Coordinates of N, CA, C and O in Angstrom, one line a residue:
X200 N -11.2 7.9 44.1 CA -10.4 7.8 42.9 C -11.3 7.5 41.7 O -12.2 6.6 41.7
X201 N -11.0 8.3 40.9 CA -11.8 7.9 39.3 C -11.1 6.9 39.2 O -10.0 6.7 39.5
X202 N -12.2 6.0 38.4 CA -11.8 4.7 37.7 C -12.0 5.1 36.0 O -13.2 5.3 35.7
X203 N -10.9 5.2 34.9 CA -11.9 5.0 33.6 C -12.0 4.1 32.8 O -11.3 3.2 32.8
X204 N -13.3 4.4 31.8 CA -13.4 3.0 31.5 C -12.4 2.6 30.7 O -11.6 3.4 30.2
X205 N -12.5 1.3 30.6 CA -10.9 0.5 29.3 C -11.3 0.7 28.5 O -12.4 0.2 28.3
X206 N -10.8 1.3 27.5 CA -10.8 1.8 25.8 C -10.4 0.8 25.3 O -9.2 0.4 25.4
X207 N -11.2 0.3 24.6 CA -11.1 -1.3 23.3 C -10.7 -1.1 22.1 O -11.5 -0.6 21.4
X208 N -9.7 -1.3 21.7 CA -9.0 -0.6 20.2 C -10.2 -1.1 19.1 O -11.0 -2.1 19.3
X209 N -10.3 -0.5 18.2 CA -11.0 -0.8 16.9 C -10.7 -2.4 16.5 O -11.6 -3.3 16.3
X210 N -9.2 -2.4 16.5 CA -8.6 -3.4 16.0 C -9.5 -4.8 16.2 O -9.5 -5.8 15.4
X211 N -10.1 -4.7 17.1 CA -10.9 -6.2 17.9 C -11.6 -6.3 17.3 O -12.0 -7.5 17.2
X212 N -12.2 -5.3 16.8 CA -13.7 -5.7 16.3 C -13.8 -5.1 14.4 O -14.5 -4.2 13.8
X213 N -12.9 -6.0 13.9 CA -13.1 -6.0 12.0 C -14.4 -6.9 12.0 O -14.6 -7.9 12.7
X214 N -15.1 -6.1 10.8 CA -16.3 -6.6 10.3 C -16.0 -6.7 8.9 O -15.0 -6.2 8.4
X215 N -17.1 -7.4 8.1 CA -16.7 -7.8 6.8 C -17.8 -6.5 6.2 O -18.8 -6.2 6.8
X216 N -17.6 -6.0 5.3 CA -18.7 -4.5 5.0 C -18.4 -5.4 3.4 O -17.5 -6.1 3.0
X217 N -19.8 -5.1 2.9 CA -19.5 -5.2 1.2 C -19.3 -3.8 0.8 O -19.6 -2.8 1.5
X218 N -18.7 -4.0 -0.3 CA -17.7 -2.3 -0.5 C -18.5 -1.9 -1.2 O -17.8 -1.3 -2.1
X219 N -20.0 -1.7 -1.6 CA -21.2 -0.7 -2.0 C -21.4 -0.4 -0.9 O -22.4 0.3 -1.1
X220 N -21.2 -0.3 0.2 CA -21.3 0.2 1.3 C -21.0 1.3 1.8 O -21.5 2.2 2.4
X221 N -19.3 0.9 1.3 CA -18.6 1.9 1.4 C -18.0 2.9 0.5 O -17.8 2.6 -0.7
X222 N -17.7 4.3 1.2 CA -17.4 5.5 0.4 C -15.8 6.3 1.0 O -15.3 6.3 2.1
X223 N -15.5 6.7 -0.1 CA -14.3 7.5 0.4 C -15.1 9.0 1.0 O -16.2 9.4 0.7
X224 N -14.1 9.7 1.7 CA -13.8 10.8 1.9 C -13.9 11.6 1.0 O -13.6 11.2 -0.1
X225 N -14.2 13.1 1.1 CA -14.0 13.8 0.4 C -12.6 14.5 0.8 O -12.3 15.2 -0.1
X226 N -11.5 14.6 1.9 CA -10.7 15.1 2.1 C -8.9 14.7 2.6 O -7.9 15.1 3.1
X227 N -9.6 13.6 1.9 CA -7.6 12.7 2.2 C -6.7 13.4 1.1 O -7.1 13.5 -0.1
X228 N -5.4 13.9 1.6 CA -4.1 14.5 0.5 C -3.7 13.1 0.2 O -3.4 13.2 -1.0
X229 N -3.5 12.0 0.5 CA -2.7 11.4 0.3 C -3.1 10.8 -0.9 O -4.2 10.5 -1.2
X230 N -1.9 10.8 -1.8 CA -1.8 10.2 -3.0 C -0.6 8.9 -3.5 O 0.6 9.0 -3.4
X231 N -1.2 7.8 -4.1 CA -0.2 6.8 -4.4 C 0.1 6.7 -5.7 O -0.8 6.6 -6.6
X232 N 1.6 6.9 -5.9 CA 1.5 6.7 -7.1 C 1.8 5.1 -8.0 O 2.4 4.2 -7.4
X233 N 1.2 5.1 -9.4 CA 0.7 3.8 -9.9 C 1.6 2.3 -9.9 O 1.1 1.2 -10.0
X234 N 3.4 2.6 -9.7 CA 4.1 1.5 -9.1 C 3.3 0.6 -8.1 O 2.9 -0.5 -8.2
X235 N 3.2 1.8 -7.2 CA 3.2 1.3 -5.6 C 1.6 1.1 -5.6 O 1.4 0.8 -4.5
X236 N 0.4 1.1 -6.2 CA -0.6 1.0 -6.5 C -0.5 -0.6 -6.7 O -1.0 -1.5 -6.0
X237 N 0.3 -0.8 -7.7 CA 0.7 -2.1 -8.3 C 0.9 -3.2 -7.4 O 0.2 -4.2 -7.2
X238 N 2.1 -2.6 -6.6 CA 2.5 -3.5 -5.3 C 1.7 -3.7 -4.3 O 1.7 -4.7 -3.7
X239 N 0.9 -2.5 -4.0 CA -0.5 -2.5 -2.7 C -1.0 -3.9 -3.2 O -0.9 -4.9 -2.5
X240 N -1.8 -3.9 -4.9 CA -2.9 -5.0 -5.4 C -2.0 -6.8 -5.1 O -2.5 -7.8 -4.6
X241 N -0.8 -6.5 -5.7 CA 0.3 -7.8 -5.4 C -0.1 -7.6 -3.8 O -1.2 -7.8 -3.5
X242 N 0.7 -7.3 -2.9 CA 0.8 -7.2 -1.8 C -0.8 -8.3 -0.9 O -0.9 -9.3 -0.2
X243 N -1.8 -7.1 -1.4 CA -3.2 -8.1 -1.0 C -3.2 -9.7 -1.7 O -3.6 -10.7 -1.2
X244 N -2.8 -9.4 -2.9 CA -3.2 -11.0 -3.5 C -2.4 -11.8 -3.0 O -2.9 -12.9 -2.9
X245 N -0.9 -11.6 -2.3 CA -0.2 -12.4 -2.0 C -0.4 -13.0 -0.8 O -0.1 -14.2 -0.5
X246 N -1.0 -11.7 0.5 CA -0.4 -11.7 1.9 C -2.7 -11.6 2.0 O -3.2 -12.1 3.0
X247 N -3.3 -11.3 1.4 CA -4.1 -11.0 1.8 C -4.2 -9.8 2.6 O -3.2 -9.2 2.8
X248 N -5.9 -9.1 3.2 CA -5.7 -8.2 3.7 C -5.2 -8.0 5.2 O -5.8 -8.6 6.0
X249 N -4.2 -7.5 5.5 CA -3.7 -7.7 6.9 C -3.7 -7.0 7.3 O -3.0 -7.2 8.3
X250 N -4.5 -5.1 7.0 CA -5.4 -4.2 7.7 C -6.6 -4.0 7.6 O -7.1 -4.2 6.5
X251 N -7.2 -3.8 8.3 CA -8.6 -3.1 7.6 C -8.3 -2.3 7.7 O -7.5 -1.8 8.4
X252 N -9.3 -1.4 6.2 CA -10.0 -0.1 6.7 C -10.3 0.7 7.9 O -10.8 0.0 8.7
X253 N -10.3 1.9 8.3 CA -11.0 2.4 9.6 C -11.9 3.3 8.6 O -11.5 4.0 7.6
X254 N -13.4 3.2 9.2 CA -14.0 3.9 8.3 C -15.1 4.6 10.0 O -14.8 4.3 11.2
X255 N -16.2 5.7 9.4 CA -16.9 6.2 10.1 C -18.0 5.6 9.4 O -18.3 5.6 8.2
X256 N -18.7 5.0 10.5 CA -20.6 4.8 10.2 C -21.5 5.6 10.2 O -21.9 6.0 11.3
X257 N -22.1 6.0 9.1 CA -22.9 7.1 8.9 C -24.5 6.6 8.8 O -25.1 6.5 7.7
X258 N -24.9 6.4 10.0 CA -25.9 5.7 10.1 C -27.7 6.5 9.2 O -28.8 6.0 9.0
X259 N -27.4 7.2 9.2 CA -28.1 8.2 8.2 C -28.4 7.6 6.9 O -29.5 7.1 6.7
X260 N -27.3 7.5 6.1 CA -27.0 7.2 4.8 C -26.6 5.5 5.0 O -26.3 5.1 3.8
X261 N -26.4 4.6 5.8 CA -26.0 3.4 5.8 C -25.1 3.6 5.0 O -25.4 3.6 3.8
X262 N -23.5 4.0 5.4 CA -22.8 4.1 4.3 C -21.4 4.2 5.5 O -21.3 4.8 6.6
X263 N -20.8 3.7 5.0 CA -19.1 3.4 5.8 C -18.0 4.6 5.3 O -16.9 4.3 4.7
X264 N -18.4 5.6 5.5 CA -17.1 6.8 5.2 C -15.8 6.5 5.6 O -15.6 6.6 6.8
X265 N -14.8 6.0 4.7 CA -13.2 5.9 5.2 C -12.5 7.2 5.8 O -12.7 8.4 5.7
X266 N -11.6 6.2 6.4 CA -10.8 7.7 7.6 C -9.6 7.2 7.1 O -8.9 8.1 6.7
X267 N -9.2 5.8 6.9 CA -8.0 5.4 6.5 C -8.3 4.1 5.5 O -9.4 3.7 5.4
X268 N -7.6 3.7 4.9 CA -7.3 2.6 3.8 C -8.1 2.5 2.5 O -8.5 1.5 2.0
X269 N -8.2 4.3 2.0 CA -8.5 3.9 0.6 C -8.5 3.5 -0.3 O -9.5 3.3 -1.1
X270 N -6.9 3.1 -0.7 CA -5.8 3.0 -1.3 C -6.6 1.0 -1.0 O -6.9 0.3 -1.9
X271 N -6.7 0.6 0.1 CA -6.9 -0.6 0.3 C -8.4 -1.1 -0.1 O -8.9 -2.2 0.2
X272 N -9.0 -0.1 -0.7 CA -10.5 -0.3 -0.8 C -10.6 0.1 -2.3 O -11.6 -0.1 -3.0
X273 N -9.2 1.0 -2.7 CA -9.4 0.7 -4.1 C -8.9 -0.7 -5.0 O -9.4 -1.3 -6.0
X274 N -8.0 -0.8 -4.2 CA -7.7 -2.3 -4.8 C -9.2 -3.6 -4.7 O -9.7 -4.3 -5.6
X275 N -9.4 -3.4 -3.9 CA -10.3 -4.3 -3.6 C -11.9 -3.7 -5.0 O -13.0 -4.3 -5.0
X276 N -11.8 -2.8 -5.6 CA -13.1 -2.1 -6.4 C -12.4 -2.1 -7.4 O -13.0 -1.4 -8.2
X277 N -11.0 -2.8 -8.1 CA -10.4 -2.4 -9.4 C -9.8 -3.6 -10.0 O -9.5 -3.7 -11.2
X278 N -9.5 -4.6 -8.6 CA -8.4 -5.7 -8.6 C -9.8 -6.6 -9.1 O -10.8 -6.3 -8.4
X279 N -10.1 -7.7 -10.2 CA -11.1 -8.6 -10.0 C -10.8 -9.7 -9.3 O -11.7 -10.1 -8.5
X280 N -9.7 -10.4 -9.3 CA -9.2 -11.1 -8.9 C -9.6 -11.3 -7.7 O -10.4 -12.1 -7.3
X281 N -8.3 -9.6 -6.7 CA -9.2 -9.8 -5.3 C -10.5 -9.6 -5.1 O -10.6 -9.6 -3.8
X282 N -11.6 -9.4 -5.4 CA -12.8 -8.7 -5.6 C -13.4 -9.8 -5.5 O -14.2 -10.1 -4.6
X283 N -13.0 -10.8 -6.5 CA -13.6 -12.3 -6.5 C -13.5 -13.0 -5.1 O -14.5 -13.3 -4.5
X284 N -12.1 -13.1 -4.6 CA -11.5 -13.8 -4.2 C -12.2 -13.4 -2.2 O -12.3 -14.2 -1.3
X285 N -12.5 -11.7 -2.3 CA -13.0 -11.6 -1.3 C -14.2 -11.5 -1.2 O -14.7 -10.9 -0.2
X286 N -15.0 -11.9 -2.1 CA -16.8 -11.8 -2.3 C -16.9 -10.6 -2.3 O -18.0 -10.4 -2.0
X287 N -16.3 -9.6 -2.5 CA -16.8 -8.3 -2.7 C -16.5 -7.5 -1.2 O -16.5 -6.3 -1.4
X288 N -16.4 -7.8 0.0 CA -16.2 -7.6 1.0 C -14.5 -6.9 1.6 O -13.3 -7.3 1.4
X289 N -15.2 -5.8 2.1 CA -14.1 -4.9 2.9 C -13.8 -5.1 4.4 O -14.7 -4.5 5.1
X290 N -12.6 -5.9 5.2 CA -12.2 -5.6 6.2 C -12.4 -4.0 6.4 O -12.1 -3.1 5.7
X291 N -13.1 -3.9 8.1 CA -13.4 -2.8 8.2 C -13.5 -2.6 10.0 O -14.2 -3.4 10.6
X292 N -12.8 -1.5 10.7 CA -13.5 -1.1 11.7 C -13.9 -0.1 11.5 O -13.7 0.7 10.6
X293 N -14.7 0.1 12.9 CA -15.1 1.5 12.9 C -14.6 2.0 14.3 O -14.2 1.4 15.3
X294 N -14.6 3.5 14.0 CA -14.6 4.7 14.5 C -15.4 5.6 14.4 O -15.9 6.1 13.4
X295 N -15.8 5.9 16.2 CA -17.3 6.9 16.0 C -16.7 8.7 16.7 O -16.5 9.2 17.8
X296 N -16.4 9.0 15.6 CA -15.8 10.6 15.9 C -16.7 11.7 15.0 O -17.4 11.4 14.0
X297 N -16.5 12.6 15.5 CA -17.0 14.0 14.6 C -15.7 14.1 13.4 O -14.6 13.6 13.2
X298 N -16.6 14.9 12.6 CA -15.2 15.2 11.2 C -14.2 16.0 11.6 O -13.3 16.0 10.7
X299 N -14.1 16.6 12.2 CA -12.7 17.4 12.5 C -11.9 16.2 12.9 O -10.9 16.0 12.2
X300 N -12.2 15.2 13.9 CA -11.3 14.0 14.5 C -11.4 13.3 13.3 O -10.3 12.8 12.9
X301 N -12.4 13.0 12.7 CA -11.6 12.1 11.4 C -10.6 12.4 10.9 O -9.6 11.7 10.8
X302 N -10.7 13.7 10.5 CA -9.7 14.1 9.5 C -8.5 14.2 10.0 O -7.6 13.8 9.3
X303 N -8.4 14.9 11.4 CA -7.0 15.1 11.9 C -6.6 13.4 12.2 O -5.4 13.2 12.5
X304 N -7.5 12.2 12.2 CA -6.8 10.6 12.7 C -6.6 10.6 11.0 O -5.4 10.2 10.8
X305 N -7.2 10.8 9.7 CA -6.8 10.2 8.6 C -5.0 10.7 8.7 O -4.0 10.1 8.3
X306 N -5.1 11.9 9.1 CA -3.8 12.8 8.4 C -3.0 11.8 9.6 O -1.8 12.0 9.5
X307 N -3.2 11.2 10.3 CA -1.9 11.1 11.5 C -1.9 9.5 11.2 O -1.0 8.6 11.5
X308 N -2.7 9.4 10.7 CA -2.5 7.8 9.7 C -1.5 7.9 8.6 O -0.3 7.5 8.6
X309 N -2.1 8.5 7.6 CA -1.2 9.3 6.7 C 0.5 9.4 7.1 O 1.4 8.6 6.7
X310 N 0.6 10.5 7.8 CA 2.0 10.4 8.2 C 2.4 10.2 9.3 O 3.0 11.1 9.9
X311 N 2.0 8.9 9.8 CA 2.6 7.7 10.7 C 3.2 6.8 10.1 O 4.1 6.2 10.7
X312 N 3.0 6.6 8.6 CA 3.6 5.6 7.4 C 4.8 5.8 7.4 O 5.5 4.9 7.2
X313 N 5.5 7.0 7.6 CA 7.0 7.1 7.5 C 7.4 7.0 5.8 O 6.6 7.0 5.0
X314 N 8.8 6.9 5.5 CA 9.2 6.7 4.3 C 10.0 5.5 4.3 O 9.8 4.7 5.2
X315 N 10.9 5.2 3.5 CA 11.6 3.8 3.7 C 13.3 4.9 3.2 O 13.5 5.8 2.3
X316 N 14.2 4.2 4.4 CA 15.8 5.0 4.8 C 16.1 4.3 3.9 O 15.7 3.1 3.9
X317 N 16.8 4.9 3.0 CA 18.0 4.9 1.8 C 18.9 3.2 2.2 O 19.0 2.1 1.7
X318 N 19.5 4.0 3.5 CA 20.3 3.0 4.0 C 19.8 1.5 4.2 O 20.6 0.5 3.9
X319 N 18.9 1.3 4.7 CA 17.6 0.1 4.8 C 17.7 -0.4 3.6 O 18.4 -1.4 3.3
X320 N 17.0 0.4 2.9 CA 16.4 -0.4 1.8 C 17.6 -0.9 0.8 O 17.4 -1.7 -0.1
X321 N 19.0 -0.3 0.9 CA 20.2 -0.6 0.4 C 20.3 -2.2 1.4 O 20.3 -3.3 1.0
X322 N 20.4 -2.0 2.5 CA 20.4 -3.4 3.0 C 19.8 -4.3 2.9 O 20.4 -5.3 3.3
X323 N 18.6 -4.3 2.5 CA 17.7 -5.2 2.1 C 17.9 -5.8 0.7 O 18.0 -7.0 0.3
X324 N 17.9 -4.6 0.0 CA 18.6 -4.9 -1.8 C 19.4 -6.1 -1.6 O 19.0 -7.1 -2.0
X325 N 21.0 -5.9 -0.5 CA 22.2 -6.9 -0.8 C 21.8 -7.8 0.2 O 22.6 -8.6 0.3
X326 N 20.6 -7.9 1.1 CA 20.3 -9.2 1.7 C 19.5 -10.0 0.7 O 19.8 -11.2 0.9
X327 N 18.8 -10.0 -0.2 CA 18.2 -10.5 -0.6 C 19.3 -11.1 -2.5 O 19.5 -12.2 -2.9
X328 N 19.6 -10.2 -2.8 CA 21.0 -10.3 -3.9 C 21.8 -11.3 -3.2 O 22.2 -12.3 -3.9
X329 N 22.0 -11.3 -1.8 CA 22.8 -12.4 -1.6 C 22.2 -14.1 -0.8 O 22.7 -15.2 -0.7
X330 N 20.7 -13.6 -0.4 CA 19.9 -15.1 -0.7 C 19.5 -15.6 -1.7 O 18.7 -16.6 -1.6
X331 N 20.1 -15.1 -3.1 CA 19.9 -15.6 -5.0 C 18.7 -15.1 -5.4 O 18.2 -15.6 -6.4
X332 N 18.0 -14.2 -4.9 CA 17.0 -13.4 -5.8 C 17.4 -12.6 -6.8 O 18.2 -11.7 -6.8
X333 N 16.6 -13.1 -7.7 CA 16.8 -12.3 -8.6 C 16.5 -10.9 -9.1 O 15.4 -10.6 -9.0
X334 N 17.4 -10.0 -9.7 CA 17.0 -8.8 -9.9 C 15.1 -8.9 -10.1 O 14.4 -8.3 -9.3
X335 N 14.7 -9.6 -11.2 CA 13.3 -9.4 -11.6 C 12.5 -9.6 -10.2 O 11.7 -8.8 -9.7
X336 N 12.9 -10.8 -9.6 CA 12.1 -11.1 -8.3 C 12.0 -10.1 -7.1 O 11.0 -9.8 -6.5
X337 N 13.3 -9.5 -6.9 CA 13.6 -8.3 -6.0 C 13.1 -7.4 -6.5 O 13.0 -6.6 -5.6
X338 N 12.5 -6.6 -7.9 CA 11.6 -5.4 -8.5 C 10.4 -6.1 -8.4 O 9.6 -5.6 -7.7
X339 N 10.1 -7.1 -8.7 CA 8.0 -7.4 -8.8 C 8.2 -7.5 -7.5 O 7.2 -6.9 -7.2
X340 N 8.8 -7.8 -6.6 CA 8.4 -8.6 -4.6 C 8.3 -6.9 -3.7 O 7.5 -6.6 -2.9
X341 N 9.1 -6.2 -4.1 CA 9.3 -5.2 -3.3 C 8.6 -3.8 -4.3 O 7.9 -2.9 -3.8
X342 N 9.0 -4.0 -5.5 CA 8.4 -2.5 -6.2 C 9.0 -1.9 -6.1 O 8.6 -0.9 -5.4
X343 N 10.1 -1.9 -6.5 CA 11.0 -1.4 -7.6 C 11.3 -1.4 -8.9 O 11.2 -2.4 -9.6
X344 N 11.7 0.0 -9.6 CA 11.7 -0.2 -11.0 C 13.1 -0.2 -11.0 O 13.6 0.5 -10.2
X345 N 14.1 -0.9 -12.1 CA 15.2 -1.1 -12.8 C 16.3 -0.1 -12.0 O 17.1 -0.4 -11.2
X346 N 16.0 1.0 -12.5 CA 16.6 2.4 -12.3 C 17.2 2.5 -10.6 O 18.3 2.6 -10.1
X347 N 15.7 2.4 -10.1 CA 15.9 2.3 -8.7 C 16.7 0.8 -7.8 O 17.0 0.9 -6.6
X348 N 16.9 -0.1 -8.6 CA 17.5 -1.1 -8.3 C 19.1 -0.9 -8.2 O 19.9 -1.0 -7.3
X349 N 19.2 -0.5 -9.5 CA 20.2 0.4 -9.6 C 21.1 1.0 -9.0 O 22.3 0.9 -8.8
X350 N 20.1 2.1 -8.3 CA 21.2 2.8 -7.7 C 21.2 2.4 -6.3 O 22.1 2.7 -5.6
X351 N 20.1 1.8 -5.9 CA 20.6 1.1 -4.3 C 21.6 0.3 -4.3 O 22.3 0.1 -3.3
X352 N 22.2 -0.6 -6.1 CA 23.5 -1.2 -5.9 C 24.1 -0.7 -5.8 O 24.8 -1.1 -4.9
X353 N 24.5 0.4 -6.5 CA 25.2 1.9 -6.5 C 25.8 2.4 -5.3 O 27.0 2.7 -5.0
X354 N 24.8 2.3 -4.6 CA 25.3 2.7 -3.5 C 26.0 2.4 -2.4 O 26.7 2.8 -1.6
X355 N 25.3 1.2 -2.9 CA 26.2 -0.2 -1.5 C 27.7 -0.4 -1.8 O 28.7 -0.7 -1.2
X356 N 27.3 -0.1 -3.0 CA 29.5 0.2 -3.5 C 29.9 -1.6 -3.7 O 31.0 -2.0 -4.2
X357 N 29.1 -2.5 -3.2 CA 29.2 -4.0 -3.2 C 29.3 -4.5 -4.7 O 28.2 -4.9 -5.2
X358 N 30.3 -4.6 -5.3 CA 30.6 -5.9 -6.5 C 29.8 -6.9 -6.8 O 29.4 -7.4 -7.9
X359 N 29.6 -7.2 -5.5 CA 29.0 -8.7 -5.4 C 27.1 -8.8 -6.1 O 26.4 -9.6 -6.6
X360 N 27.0 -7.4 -5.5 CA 25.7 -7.0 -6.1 C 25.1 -6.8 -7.4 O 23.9 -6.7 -7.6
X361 N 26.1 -6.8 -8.2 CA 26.2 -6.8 -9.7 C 26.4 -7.6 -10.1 O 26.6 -7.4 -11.3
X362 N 26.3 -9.4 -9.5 CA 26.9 -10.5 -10.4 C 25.7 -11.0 -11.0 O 24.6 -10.7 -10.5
X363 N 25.8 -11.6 -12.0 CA 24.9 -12.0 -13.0 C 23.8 -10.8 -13.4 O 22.7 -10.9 -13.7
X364 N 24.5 -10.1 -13.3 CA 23.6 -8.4 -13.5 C 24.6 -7.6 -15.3 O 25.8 -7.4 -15.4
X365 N 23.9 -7.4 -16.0 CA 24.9 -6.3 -17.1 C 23.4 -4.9 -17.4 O 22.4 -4.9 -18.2
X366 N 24.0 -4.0 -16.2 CA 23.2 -2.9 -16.3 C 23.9 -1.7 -17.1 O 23.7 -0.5 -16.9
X367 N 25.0 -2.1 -18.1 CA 25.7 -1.2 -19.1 C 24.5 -1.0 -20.2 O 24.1 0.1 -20.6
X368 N 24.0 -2.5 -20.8 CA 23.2 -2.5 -22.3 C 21.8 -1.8 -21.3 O 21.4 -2.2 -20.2
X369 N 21.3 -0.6 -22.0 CA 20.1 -0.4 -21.6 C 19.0 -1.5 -22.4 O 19.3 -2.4 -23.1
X370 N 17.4 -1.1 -22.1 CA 16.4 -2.0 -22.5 C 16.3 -1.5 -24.0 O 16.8 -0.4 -24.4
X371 N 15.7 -2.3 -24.6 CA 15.4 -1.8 -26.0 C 14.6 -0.5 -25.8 O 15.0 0.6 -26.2
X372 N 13.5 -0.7 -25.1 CA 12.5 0.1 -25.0 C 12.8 1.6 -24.4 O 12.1 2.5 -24.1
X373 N 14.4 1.6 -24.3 CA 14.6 3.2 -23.5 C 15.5 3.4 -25.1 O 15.3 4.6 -25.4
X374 N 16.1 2.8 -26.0 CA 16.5 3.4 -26.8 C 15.9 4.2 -27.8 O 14.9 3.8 -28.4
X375 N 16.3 5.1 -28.1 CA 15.4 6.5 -28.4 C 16.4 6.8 -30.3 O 17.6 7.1 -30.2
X376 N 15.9 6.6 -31.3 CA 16.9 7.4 -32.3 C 17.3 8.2 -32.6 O 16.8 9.4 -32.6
X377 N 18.4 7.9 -32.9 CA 19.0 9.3 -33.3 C 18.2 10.3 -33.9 O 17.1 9.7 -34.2
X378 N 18.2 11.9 -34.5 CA 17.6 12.6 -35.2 C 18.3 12.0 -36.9 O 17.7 11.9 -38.0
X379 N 19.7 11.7 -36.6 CA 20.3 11.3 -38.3 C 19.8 10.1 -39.0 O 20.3 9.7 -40.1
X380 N 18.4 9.4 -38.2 CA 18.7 7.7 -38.7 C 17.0 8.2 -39.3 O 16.3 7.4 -39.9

């Protein structure tokens, strides 16, 4: 009987890389847009980093090519705060693949993320509406804008989710003039 050997997840072995080290890809689709950019940089400042990177070692160039967490390696190159706060240093494993397998693990990284159900995130809205968060706290904590808060109340059809809420007066800043004024 073959015996094989035990495969050791990446996960075990994070290293701290300084992020001149490291380089993006030239071939990830994935794109975030600048809300949720927002919330990635909150997210690290609040919770810290609680993935690494998976990058490829390109022992050639001494240089850490990302397979996954760009988006986590940009914050960390834009954020000063975190930048400070982590000496400049990127949680990191590695993975030792050819580039075809990089790219097909970035994309299955990519969309392994899933999206977030309508229905969920409506439940979470009125779990949290009804532990006294406030509309502002529930858009900066989660990343949501106004709009979107909105209509997850909308949807729950819950009353209750509207108390100490008046989303009739719009913001100043959406009022637009007339052409007669």
């Amino acid at each position: 009987m073959d015996v094989k050997e035990e495969k050791k997840s990446p996960v075990y072995n994070v290293i701290a890389v300084p992020v001149e080290k490291v380089t993006a890809n030239d071939y990830n689709p994935n794109v975030v847009a600048p809300p949720e950019m927002k919330l990635l940089e909150l997210s690290i400042w609040e919770d810290g980093f609680t993935m690494p990177c998976v990058c490829y070692y390109d022992k050639e160039n001494d240089k850490y090519i990302i397979v996954d967490g760009f988006h986590r390696y940009t914050v960390l190159k834009t954020s000063r705060r975190i930048f400070e706060r982590e000496k400049g240093m990127l949680p990191v494993v590695v993975i030792d693949k050819d580039l075809s397998n990089r790219i097909s693990s970035t994309i299955r990284h990519n969309r392994a993320r899933g999206t977030h159900d309508i229905g969920l995130m409506t439940h979470i809205v009125g779990e949290l509406t009804n532990a006294g968060m406030s509309d502002q706290w529930i858009m900066r904590n989660i990343g949501m804008d106004r709009d979107e808060l909105l209509r997850l109340k909308q949807i729950s059809g819950l009353a209750a989710l509207f108390t100490n809420s008046d989303f009739s007066i719009p913001d100043p800043e959406t009022i637009i003039p007339s052409i007669d004024e």
